[in-house]
Short mmCIF file of N, CA, C and O in Angstrom, two decimals:
data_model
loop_
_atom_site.label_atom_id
_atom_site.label_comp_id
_atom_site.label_asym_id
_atom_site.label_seq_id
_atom_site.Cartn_x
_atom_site.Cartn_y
_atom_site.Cartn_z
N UNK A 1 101.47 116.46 92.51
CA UNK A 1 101.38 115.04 92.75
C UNK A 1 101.75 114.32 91.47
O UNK A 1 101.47 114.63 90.32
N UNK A 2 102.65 113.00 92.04
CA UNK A 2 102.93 112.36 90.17
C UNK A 2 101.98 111.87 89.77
O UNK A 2 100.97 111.73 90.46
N UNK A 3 102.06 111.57 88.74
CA UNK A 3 100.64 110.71 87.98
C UNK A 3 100.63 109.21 88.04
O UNK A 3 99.80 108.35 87.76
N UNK A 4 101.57 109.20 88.40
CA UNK A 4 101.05 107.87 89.74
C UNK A 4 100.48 107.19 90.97
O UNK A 4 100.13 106.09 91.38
N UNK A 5 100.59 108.65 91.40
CA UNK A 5 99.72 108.88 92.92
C UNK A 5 98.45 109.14 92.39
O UNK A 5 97.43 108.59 92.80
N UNK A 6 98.47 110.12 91.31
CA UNK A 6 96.95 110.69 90.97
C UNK A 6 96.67 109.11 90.35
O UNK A 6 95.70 108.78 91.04
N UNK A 7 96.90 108.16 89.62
CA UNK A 7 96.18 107.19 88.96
C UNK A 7 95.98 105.93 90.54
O UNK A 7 95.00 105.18 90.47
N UNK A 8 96.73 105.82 91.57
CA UNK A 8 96.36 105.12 92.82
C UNK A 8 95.20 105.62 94.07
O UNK A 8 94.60 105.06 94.99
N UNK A 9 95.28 106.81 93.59
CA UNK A 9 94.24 107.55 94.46
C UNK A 9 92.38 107.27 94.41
O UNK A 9 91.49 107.35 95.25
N UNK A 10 92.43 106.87 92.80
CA UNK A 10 90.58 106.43 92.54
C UNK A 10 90.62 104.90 93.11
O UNK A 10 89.52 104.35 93.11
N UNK A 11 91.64 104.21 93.54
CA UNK A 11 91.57 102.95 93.55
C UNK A 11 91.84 102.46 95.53
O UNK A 11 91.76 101.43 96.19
N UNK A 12 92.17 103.91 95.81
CA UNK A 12 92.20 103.56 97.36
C UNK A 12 91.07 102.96 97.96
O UNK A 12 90.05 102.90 97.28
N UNK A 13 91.05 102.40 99.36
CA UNK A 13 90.00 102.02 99.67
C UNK A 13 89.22 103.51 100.59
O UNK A 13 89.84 104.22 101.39
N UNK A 14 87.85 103.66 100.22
CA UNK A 14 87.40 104.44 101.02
C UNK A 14 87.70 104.81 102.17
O UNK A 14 88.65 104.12 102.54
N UNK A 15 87.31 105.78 103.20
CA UNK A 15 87.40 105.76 104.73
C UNK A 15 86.64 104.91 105.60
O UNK A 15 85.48 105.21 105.87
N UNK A 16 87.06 104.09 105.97
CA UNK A 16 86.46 103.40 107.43
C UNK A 16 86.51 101.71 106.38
O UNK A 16 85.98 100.74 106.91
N UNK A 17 86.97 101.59 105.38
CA UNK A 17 86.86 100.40 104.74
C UNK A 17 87.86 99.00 105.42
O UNK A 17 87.60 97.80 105.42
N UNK A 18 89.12 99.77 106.01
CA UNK A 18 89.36 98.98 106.65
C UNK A 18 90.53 98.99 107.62
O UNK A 18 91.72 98.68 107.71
N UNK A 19 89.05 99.81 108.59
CA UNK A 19 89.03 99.56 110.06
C UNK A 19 89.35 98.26 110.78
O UNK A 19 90.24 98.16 111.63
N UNK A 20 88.60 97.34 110.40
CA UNK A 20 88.59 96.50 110.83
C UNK A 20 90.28 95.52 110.64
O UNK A 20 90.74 94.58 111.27
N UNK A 21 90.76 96.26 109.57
CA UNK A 21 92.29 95.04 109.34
C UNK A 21 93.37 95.69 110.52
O UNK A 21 93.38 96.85 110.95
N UNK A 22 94.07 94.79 110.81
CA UNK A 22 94.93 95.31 111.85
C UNK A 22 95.98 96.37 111.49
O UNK A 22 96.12 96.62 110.29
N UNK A 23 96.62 96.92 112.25
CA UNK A 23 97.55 98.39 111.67
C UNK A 23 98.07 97.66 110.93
O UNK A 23 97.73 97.56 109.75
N UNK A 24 99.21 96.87 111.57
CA UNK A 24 100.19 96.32 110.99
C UNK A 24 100.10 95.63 109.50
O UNK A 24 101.02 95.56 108.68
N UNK A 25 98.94 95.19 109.37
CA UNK A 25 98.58 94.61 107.93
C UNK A 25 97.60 95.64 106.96
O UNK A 25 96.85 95.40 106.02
N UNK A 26 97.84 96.48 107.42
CA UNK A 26 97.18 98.09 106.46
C UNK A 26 98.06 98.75 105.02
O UNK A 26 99.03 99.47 105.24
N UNK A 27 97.69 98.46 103.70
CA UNK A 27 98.00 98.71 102.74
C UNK A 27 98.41 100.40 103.36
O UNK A 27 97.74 101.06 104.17
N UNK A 28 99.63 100.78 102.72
CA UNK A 28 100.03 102.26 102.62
C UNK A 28 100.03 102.41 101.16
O UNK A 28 100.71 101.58 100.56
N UNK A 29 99.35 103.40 100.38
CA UNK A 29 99.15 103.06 99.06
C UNK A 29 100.50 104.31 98.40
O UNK A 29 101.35 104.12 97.54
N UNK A 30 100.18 105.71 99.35
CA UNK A 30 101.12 106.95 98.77
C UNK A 30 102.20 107.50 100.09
O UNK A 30 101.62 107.62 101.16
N UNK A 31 102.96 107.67 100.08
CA UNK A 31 103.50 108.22 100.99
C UNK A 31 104.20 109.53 100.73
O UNK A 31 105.20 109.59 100.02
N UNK A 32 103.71 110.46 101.26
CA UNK A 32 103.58 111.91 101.35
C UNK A 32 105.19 112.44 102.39
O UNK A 32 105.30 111.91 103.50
N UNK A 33 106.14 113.29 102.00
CA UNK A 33 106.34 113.46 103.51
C UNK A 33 107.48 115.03 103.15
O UNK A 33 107.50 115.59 102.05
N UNK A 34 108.25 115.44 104.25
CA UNK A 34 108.86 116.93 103.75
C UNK A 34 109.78 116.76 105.06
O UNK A 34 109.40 116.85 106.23
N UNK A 35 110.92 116.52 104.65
CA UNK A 35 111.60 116.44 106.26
C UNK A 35 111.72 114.89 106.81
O UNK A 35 111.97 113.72 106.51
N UNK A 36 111.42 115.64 107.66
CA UNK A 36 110.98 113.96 108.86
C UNK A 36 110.11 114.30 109.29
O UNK A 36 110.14 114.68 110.46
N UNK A 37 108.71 114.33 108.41
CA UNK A 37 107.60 114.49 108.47
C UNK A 37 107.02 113.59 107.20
O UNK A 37 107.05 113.91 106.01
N UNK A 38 106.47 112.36 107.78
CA UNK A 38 106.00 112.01 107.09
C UNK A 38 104.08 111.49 106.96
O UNK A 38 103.35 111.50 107.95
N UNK A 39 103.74 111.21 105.98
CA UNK A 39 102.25 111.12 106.12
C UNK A 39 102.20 109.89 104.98
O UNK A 39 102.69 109.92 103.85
N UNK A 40 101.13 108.31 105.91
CA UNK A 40 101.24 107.72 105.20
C UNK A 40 99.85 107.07 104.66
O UNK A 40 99.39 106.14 105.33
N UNK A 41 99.15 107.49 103.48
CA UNK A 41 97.51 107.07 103.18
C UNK A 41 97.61 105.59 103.01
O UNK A 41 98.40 104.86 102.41
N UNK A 42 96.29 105.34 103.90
CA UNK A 42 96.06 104.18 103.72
C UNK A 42 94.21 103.86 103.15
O UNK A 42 93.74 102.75 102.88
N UNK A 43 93.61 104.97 103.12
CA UNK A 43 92.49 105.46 102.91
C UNK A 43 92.19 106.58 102.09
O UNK A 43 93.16 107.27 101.74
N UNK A 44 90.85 106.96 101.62
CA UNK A 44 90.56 108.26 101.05
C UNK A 44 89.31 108.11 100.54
O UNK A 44 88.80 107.18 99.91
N UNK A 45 88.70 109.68 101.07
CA UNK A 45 86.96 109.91 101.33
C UNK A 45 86.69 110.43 99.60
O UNK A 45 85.65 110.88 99.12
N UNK A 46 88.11 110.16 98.87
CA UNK A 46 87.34 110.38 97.20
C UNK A 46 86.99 111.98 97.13
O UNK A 46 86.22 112.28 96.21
N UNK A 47 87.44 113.01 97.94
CA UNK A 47 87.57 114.30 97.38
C UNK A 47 88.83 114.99 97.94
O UNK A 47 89.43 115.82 97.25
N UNK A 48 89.23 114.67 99.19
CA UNK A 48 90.11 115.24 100.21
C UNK A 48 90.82 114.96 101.42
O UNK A 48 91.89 115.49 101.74
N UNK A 49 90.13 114.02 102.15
CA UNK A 49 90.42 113.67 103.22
C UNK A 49 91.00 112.14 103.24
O UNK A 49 90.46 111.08 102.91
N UNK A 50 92.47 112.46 103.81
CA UNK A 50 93.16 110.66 103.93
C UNK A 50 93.33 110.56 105.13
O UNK A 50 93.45 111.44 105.98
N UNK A 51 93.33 108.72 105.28
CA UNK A 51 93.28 108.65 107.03
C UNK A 51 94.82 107.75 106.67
O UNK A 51 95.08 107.12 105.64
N UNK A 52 95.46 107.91 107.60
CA UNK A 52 96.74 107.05 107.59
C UNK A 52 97.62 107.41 108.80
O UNK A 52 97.26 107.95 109.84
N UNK A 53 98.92 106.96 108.43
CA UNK A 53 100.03 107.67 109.97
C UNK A 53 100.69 108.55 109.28
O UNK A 53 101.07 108.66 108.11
N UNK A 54 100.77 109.33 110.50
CA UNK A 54 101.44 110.39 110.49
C UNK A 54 102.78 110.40 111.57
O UNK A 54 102.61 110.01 112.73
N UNK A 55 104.16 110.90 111.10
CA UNK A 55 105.72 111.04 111.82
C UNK A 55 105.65 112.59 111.33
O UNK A 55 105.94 113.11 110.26
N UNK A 56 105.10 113.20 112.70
CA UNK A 56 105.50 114.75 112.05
C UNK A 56 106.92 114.82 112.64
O UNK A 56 107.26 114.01 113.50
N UNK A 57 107.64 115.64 112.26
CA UNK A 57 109.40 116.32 112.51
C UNK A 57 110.42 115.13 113.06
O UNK A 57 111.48 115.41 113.63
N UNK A 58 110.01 113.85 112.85
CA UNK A 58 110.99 112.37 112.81
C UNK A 58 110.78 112.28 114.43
O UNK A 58 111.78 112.15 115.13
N UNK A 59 109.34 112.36 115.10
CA UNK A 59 108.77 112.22 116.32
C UNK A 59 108.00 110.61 116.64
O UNK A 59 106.90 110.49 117.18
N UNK A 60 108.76 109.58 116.21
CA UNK A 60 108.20 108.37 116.41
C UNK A 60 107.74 107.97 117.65
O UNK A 60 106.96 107.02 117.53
N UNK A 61 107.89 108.30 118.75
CA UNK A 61 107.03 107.70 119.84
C UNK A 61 105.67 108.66 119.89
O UNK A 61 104.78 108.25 120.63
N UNK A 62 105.46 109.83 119.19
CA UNK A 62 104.00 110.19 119.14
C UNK A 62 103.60 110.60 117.84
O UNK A 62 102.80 111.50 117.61
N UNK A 63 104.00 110.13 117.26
CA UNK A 63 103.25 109.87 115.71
C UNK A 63 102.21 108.41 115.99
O UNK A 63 102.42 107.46 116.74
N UNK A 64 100.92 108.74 114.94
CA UNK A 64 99.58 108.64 115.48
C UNK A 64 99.13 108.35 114.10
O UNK A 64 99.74 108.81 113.13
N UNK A 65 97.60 107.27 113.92
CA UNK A 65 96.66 107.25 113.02
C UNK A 65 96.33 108.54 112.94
O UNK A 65 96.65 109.40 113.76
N UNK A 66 95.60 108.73 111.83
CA UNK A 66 94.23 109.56 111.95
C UNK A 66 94.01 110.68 110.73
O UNK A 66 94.36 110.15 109.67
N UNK A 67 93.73 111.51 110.61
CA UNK A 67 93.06 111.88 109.17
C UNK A 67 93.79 113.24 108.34
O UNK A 67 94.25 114.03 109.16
N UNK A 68 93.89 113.46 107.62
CA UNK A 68 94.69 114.77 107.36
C UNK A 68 94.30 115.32 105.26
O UNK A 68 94.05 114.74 104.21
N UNK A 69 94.42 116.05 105.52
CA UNK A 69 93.60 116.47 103.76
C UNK A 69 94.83 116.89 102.89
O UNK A 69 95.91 117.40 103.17
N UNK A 70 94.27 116.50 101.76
CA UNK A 70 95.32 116.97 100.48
C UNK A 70 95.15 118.30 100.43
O UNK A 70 96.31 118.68 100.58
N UNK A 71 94.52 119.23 100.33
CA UNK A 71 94.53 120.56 100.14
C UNK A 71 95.37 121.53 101.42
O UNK A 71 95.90 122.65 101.35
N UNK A 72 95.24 120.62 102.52
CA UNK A 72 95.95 121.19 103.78
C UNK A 72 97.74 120.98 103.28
O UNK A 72 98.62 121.81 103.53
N UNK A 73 97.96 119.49 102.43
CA UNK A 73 99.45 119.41 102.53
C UNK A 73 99.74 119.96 101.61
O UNK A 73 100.94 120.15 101.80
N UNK A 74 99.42 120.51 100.41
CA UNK A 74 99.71 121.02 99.39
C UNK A 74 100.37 122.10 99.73
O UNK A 74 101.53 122.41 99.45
N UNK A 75 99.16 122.93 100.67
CA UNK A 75 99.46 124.39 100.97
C UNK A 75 100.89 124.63 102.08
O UNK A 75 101.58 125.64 102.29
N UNK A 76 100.94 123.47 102.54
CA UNK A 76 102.27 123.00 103.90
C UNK A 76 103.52 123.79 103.03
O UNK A 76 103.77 123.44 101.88
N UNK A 77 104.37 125.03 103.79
CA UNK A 77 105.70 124.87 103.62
C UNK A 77 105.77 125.75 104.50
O UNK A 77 105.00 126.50 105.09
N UNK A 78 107.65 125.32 104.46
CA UNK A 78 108.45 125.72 105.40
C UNK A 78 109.89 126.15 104.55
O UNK A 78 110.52 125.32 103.88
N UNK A 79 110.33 127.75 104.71
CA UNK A 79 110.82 128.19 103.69
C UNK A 79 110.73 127.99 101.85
O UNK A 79 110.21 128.84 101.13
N UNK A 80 111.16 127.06 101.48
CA UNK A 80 111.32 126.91 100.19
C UNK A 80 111.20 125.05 100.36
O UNK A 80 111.73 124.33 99.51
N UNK A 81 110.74 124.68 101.09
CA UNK A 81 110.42 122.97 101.04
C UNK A 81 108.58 123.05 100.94
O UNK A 81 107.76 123.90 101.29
N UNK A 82 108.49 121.89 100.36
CA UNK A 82 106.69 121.62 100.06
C UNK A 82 106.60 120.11 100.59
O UNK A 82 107.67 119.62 100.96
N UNK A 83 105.84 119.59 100.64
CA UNK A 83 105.49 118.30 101.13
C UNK A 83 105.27 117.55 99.12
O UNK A 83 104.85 117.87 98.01
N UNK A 84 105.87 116.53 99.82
CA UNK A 84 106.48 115.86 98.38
C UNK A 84 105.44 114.51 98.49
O UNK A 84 104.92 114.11 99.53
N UNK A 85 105.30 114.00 97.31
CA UNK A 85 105.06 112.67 97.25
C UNK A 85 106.51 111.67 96.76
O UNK A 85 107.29 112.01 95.86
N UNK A 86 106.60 110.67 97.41
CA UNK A 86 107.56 110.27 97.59
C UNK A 86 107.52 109.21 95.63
O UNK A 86 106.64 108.45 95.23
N UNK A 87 108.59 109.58 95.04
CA UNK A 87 108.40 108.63 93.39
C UNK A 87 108.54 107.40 93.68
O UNK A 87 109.12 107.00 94.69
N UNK A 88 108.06 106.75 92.89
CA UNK A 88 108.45 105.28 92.98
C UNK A 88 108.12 104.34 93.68
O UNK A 88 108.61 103.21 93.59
N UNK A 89 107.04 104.76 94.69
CA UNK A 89 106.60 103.95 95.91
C UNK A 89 105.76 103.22 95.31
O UNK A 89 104.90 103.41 94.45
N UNK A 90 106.29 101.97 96.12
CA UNK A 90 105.55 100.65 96.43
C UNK A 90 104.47 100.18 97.08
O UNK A 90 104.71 100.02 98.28
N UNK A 91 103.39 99.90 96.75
CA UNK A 91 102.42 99.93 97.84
C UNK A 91 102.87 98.51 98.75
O UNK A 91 103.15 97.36 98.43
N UNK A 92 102.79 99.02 99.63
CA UNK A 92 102.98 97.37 100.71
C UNK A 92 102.40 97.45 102.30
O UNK A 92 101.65 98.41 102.44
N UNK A 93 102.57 96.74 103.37
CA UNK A 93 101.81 96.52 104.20
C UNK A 93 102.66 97.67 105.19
O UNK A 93 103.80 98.09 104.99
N UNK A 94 101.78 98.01 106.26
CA UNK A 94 102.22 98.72 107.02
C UNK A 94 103.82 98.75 108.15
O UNK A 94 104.67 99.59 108.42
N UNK A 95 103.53 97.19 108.55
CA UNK A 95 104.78 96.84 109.06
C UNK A 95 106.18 96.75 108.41
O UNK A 95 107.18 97.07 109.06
N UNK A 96 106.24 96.39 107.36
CA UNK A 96 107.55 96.54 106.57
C UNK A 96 107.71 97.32 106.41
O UNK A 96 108.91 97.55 106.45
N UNK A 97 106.74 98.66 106.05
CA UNK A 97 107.58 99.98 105.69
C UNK A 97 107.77 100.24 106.99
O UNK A 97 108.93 100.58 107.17
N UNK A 98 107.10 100.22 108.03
CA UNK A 98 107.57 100.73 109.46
C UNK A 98 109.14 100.10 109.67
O UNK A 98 110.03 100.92 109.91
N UNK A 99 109.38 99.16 109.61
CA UNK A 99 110.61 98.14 109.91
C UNK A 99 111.79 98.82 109.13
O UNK A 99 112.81 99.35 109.56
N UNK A 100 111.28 98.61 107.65
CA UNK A 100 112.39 99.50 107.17
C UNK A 100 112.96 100.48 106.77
O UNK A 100 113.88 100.52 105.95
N UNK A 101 112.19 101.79 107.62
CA UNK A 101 112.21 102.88 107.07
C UNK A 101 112.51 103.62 108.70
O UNK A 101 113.19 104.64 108.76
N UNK A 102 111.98 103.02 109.85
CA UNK A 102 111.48 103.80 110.79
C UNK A 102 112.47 102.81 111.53
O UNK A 102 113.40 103.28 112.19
N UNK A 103 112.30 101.62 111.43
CA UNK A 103 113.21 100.64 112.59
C UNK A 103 112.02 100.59 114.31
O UNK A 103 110.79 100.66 114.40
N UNK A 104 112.62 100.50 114.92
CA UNK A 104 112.34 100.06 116.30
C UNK A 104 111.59 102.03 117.10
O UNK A 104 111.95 103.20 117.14
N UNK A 105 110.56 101.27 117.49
CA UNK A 105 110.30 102.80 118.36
C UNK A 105 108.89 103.51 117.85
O UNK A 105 108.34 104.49 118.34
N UNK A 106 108.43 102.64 116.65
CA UNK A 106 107.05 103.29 115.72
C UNK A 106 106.02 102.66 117.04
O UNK A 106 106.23 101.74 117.84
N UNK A 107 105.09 103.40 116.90
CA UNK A 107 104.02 103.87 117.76
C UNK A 107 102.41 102.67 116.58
O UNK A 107 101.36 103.14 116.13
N UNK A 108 102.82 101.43 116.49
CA UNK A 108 101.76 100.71 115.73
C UNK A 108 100.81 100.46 116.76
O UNK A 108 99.76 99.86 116.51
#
């Protein structure tokens, strides 16, 4: 993980902190992904567990909220690929990265 993800990670908002904000206006703080598989935190329980969306294998009409662990993606590969953290990311709201990354067809 870069040391940019590791220095955004103490500053995420806990799990269930905010439930209450609508998808579409949900901070994505890291975005994780290997393929067209992507995983996007918007949360974290502060040892392991992030809740965010998930596009496993570039499957946008059933890619889904919901929870998935750093120690599970670490260990993720497929031949000689690992699940990457993406450099340089921007934290921003959920809908724009959906819009401009995913286009028409995301499952919000």
């Amino acid at each position: 993980m870069t040391s940019k993800a590791k220095g955004l990670i103490p500053r995420m908002p806990r799990l269930y902190e905010t439930e209450d904000t609508p998808a579409e206006e949900k901070l994505i703080w890291i975005h994780f992904f290997m393929g067209e598989s992507h995983w996007y935190a918007v949360e974290f329980d502060g040892k392991d567990t992030f809740s965010g969306y998930v596009i496993l294998n570039g499957d946008k009409q059933n890619a889904e909220w919901g929870y998935f662990s750093l120690s599970e993606l670490t260990e993720l590969r497929v031949g000689l690929f690992v699940v990457c953290v993406e450099d340089g990311w921007r934290m921003r709201e959920f809908a724009e990265i959906m819009a401009e990354r995913h286009g028409e067809g995301w499952n919000g």
